[in-house]
PDB file of C-alpha atoms in Angstrom:
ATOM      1  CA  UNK A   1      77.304 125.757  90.774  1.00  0.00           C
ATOM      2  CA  UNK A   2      81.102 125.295  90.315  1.00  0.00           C
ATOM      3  CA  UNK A   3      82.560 122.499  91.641  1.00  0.00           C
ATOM      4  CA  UNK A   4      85.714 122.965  93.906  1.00  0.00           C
ATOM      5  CA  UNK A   5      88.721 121.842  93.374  1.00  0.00           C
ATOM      6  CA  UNK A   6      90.184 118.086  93.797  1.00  0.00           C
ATOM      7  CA  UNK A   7      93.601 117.714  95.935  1.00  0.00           C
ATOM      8  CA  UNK A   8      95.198 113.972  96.171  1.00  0.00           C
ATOM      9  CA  UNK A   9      97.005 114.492  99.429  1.00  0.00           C
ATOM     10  CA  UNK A  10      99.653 111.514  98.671  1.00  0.00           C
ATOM     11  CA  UNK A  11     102.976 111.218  96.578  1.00  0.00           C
ATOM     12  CA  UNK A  12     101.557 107.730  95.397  1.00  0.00           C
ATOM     13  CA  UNK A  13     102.023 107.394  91.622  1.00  0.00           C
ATOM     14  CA  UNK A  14      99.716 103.981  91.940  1.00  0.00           C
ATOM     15  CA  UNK A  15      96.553 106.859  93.890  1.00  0.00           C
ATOM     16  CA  UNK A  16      97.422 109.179  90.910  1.00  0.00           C
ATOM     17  CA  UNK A  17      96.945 107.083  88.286  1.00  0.00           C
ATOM     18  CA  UNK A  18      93.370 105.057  89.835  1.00  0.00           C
ATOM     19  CA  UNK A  19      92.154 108.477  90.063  1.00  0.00           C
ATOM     20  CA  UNK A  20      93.398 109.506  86.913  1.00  0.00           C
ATOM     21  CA  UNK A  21      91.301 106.774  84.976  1.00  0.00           C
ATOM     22  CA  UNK A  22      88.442 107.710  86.950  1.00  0.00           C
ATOM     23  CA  UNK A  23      88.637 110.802  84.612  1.00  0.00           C
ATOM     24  CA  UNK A  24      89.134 113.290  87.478  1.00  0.00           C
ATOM     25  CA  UNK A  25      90.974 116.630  87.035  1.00  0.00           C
ATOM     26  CA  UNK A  26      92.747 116.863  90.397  1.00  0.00           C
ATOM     27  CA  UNK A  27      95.907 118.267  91.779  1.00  0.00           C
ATOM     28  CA  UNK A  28      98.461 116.356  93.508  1.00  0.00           C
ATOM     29  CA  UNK A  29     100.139 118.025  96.858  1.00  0.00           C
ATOM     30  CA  UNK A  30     101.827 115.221  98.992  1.00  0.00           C
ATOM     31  CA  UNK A  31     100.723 115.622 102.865  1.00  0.00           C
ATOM     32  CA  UNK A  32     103.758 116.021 105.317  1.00  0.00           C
ATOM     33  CA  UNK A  33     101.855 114.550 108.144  1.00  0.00           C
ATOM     34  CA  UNK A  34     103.326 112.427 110.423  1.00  0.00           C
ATOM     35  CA  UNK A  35     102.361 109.086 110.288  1.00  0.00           C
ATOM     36  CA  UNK A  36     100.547 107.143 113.785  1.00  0.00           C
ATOM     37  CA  UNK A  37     101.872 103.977 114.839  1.00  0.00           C
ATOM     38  CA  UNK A  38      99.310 102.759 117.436  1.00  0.00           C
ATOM     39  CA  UNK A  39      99.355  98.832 118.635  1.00  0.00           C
ATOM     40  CA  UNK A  40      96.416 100.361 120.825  1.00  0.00           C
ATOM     41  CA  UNK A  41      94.164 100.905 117.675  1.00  0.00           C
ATOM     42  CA  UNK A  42      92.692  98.292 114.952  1.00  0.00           C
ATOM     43  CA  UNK A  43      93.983  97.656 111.767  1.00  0.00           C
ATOM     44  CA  UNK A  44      91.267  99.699 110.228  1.00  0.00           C
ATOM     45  CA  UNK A  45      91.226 102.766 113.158  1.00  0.00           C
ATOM     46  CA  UNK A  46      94.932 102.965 112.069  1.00  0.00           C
ATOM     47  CA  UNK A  47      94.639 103.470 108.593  1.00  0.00           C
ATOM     48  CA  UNK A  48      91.638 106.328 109.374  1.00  0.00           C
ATOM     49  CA  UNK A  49      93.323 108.124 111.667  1.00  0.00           C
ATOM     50  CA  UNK A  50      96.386 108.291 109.463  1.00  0.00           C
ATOM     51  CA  UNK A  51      94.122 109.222 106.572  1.00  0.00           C
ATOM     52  CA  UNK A  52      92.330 111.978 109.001  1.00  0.00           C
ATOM     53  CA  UNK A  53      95.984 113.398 109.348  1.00  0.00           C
ATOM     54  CA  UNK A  54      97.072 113.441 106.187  1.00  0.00           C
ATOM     55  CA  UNK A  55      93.858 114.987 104.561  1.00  0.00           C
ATOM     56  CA  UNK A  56      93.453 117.698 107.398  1.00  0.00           C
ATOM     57  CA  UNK A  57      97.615 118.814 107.198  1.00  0.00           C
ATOM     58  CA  UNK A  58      97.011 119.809 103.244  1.00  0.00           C
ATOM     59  CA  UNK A  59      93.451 120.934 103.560  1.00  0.00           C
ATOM     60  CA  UNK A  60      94.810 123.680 105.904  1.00  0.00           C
ATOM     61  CA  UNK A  61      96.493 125.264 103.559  1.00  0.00           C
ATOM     62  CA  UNK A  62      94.056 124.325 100.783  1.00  0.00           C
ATOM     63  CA  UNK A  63      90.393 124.741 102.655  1.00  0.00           C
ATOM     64  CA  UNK A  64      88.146 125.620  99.320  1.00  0.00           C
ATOM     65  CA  UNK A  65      89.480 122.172  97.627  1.00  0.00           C
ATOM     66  CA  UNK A  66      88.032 119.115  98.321  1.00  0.00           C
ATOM     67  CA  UNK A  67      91.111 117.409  99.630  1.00  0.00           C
ATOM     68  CA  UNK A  68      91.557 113.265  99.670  1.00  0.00           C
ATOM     69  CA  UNK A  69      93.892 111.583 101.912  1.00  0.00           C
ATOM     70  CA  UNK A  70      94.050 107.397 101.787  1.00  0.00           C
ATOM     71  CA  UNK A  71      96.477 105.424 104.277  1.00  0.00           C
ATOM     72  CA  UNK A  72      96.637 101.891 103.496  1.00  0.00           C
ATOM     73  CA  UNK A  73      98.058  99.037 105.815  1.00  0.00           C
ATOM     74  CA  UNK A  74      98.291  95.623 105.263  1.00  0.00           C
ATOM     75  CA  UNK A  75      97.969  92.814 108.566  1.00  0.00           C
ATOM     76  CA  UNK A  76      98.482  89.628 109.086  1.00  0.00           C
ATOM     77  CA  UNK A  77      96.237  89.102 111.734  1.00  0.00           C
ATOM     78  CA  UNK A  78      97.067  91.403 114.343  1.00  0.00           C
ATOM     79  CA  UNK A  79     100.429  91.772 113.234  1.00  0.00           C
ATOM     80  CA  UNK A  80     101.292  94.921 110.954  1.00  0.00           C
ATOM     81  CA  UNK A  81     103.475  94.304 107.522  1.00  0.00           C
ATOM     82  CA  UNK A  82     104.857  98.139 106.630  1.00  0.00           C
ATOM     83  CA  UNK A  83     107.112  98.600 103.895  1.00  0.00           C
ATOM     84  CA  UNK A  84     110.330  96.667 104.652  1.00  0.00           C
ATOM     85  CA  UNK A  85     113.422  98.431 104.954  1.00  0.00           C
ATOM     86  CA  UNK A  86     115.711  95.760 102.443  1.00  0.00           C
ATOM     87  CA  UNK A  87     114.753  93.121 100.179  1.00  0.00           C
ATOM     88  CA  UNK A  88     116.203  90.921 102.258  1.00  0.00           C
ATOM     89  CA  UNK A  89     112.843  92.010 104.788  1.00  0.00           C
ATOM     90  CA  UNK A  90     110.669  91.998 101.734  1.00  0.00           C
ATOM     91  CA  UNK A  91     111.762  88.420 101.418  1.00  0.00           C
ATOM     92  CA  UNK A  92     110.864  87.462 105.081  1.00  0.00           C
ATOM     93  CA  UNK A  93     107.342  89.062 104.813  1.00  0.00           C
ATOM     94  CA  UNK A  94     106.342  87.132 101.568  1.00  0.00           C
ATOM     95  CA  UNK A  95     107.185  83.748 103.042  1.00  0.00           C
ATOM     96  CA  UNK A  96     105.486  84.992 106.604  1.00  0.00           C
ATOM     97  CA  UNK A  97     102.186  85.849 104.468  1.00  0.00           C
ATOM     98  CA  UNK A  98     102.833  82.602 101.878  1.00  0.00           C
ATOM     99  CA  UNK A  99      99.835  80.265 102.162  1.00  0.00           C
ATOM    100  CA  UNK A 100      97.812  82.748 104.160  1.00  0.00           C
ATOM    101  CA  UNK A 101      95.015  85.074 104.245  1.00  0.00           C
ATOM    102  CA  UNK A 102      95.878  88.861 105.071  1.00  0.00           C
ATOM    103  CA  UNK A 103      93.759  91.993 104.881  1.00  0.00           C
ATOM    104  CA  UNK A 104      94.384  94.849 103.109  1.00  0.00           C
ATOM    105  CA  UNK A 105      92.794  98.091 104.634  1.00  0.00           C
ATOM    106  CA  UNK A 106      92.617 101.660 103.185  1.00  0.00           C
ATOM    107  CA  UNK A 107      91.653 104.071 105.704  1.00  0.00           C
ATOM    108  CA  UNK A 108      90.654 107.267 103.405  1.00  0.00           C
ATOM    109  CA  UNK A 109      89.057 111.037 104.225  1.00  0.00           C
ATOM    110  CA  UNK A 110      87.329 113.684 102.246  1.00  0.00           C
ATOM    111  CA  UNK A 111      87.717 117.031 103.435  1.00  0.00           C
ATOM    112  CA  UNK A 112      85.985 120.435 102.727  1.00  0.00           C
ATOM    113  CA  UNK A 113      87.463 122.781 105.092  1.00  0.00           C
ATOM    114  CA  UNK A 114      85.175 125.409 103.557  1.00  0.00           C
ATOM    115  CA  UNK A 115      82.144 123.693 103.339  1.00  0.00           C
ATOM    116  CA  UNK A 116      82.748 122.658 107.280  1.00  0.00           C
ATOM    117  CA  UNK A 117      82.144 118.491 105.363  1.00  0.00           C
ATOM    118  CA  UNK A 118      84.433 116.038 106.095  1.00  0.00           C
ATOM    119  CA  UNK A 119      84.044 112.178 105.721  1.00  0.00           C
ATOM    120  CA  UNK A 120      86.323 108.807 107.036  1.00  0.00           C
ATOM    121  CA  UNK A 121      85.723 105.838 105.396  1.00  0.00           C
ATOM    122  CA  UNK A 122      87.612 102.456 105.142  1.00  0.00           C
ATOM    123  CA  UNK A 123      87.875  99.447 102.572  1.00  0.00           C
ATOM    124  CA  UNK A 124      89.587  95.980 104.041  1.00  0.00           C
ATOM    125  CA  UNK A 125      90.138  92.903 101.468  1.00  0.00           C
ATOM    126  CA  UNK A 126      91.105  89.971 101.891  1.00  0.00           C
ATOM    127  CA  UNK A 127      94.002  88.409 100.049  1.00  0.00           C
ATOM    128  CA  UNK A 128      95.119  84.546 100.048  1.00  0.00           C
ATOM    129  CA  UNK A 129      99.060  84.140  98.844  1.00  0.00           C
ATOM    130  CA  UNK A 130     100.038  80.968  97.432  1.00  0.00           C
ATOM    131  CA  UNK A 131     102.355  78.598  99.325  1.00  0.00           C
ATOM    132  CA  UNK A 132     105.464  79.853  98.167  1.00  0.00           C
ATOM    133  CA  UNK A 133     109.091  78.517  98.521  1.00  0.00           C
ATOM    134  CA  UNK A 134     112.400  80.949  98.618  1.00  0.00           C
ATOM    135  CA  UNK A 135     113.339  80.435  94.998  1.00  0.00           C
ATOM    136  CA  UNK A 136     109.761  81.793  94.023  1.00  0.00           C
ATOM    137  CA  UNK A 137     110.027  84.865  96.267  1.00  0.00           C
ATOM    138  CA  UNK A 138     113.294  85.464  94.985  1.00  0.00           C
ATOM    139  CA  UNK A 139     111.830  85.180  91.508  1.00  0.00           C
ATOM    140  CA  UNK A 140     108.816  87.373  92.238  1.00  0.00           C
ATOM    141  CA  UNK A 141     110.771  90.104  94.115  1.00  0.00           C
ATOM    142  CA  UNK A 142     113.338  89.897  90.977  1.00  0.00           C
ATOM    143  CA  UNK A 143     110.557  91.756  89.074  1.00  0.00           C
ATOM    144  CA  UNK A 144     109.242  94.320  91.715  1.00  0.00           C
ATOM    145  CA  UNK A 145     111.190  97.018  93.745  1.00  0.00           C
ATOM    146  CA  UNK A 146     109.334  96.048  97.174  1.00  0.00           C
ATOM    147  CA  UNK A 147     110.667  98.708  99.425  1.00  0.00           C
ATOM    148  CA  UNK A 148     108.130 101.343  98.817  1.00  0.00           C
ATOM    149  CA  UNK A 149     105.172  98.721  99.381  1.00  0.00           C
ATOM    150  CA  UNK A 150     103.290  97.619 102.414  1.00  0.00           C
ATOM    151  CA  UNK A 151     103.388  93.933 102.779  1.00  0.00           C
ATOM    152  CA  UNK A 152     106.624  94.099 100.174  1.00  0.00           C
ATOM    153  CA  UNK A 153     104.315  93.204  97.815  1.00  0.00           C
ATOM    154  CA  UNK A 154     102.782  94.787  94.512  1.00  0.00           C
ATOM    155  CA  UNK A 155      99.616  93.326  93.479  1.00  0.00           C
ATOM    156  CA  UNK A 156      99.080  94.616  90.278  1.00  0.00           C
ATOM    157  CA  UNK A 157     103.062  93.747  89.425  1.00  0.00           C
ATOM    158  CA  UNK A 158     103.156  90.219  88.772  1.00  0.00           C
ATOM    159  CA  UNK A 159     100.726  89.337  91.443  1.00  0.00           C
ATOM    160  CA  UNK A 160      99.742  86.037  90.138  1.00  0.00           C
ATOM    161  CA  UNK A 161     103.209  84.536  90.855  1.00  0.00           C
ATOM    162  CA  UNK A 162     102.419  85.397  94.537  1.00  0.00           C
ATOM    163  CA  UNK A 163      98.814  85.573  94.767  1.00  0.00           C
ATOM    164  CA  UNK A 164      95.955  82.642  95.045  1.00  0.00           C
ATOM    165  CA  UNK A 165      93.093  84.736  95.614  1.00  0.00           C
ATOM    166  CA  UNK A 166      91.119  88.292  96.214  1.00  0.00           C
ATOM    167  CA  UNK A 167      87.660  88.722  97.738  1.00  0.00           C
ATOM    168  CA  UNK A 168      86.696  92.307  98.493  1.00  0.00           C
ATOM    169  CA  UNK A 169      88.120  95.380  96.126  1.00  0.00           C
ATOM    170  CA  UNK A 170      90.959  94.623  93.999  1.00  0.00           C
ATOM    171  CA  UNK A 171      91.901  98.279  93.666  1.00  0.00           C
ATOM    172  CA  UNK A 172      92.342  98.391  97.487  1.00  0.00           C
ATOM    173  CA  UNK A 173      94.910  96.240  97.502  1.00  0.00           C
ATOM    174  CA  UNK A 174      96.378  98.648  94.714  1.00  0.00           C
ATOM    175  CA  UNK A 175      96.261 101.544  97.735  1.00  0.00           C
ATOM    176  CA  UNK A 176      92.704 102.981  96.670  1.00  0.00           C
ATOM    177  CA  UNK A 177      89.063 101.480  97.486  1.00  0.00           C
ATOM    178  CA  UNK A 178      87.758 102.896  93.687  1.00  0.00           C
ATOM    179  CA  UNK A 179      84.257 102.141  94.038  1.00  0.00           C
ATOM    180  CA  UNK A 180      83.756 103.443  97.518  1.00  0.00           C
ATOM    181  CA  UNK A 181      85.722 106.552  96.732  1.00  0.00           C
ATOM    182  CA  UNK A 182      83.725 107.097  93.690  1.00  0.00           C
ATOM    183  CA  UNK A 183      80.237 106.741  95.852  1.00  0.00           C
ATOM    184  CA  UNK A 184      81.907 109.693  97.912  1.00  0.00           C
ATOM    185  CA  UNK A 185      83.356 112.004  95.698  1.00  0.00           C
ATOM    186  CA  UNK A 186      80.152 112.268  94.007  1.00  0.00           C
ATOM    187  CA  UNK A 187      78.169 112.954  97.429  1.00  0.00           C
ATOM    188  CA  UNK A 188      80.548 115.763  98.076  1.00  0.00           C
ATOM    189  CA  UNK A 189      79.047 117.011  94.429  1.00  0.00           C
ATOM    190  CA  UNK A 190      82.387 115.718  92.208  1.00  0.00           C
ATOM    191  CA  UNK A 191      81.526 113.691  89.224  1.00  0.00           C
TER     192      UNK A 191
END
């Protein structure tokens, strides 16, 4: 039986590559879907709704691919930390998260318009920043271009000036739950 076709429904050149070394051939066509900013839903029915919308807008037009979709938000407690407008934000996030524990949550779909299958999963970790002072946030964002990150902060970019400690799925923190997505991909008959 053939398999069908893979679609990455995000512009995220961090996705691209996870998948990429997960040795699947895939396409990437970036979802237009706009984004829902609820302070009526959790942290983690955020990120899987957005995911949801993301997934369904491209598997529309696409419905014999197997389309994936991944939102990922980042909280400090209840509070959400989206990408920050200026470094001068980024700068103010990283000393509001410095010394504390934050989760990282991935809200992700798999979609087979065709095959009437769809799936909505979610990953959170928990990450633990080092107490940090201004000169080593200023330092740290120095080597990053935070504006394009939730949390203003890139994990796998020099995350050990920043970061004390990880418990749950590194690659989540990345923007994609590997392991889970892997479990899933291969129930919907990829890999």
């Amino acid at each position: 039986m053939k398999q069908p076709p893979l679609i990455l429904a995000s512009g995220s050149p961090r996705r691209a590559q996870l998948l990429r070394e997960l040795e699947y051939v895939f396409k990437v066509i970036p979802s237009d879907a706009e984004e829902a900013d609820s302070s009526q839903l959790t942290a983690r029915e955020l990120a899987e709704l957005n995911a949801y919308r993301k997934t369904r807008a491209v598997a529309k037009k696409h419905p014999q691919a197997v389309v994936f979709g991944c939102d990922t938000v980042v909280y400090l407690g209840t509070k959400p930390m989206g990408k920050p407008a200026t470094r001068k934000a980024a700068h103010e996030m990283l000393s509001l998260l410095a010394g504390q524990t934050h989760q990282v949550v991935s809200g992700c779909c798999l979609m087979h318009l065709e095959n009437h299958r769809c799936e909505i999963f979610s990953e959170t970790t928990d990450v633990t920043f080092r107490r940090l002072n201004k000169a080593q946030i200023t330092r740290y964002l120095k080597k990053i271009n935070p504006l394009d990150k939730a949390g203003g902060y890139a994990i796998q970019e020099s995350g050990e000036m920043i970061i004390e400690s990880v418990y749950g799925s590194f690659t989540n923190v990345v923007g994609l739950p590997v392991e889970a997505l892997c479990r899933r991909l291969r129930a919907f008959g990829l890999g």
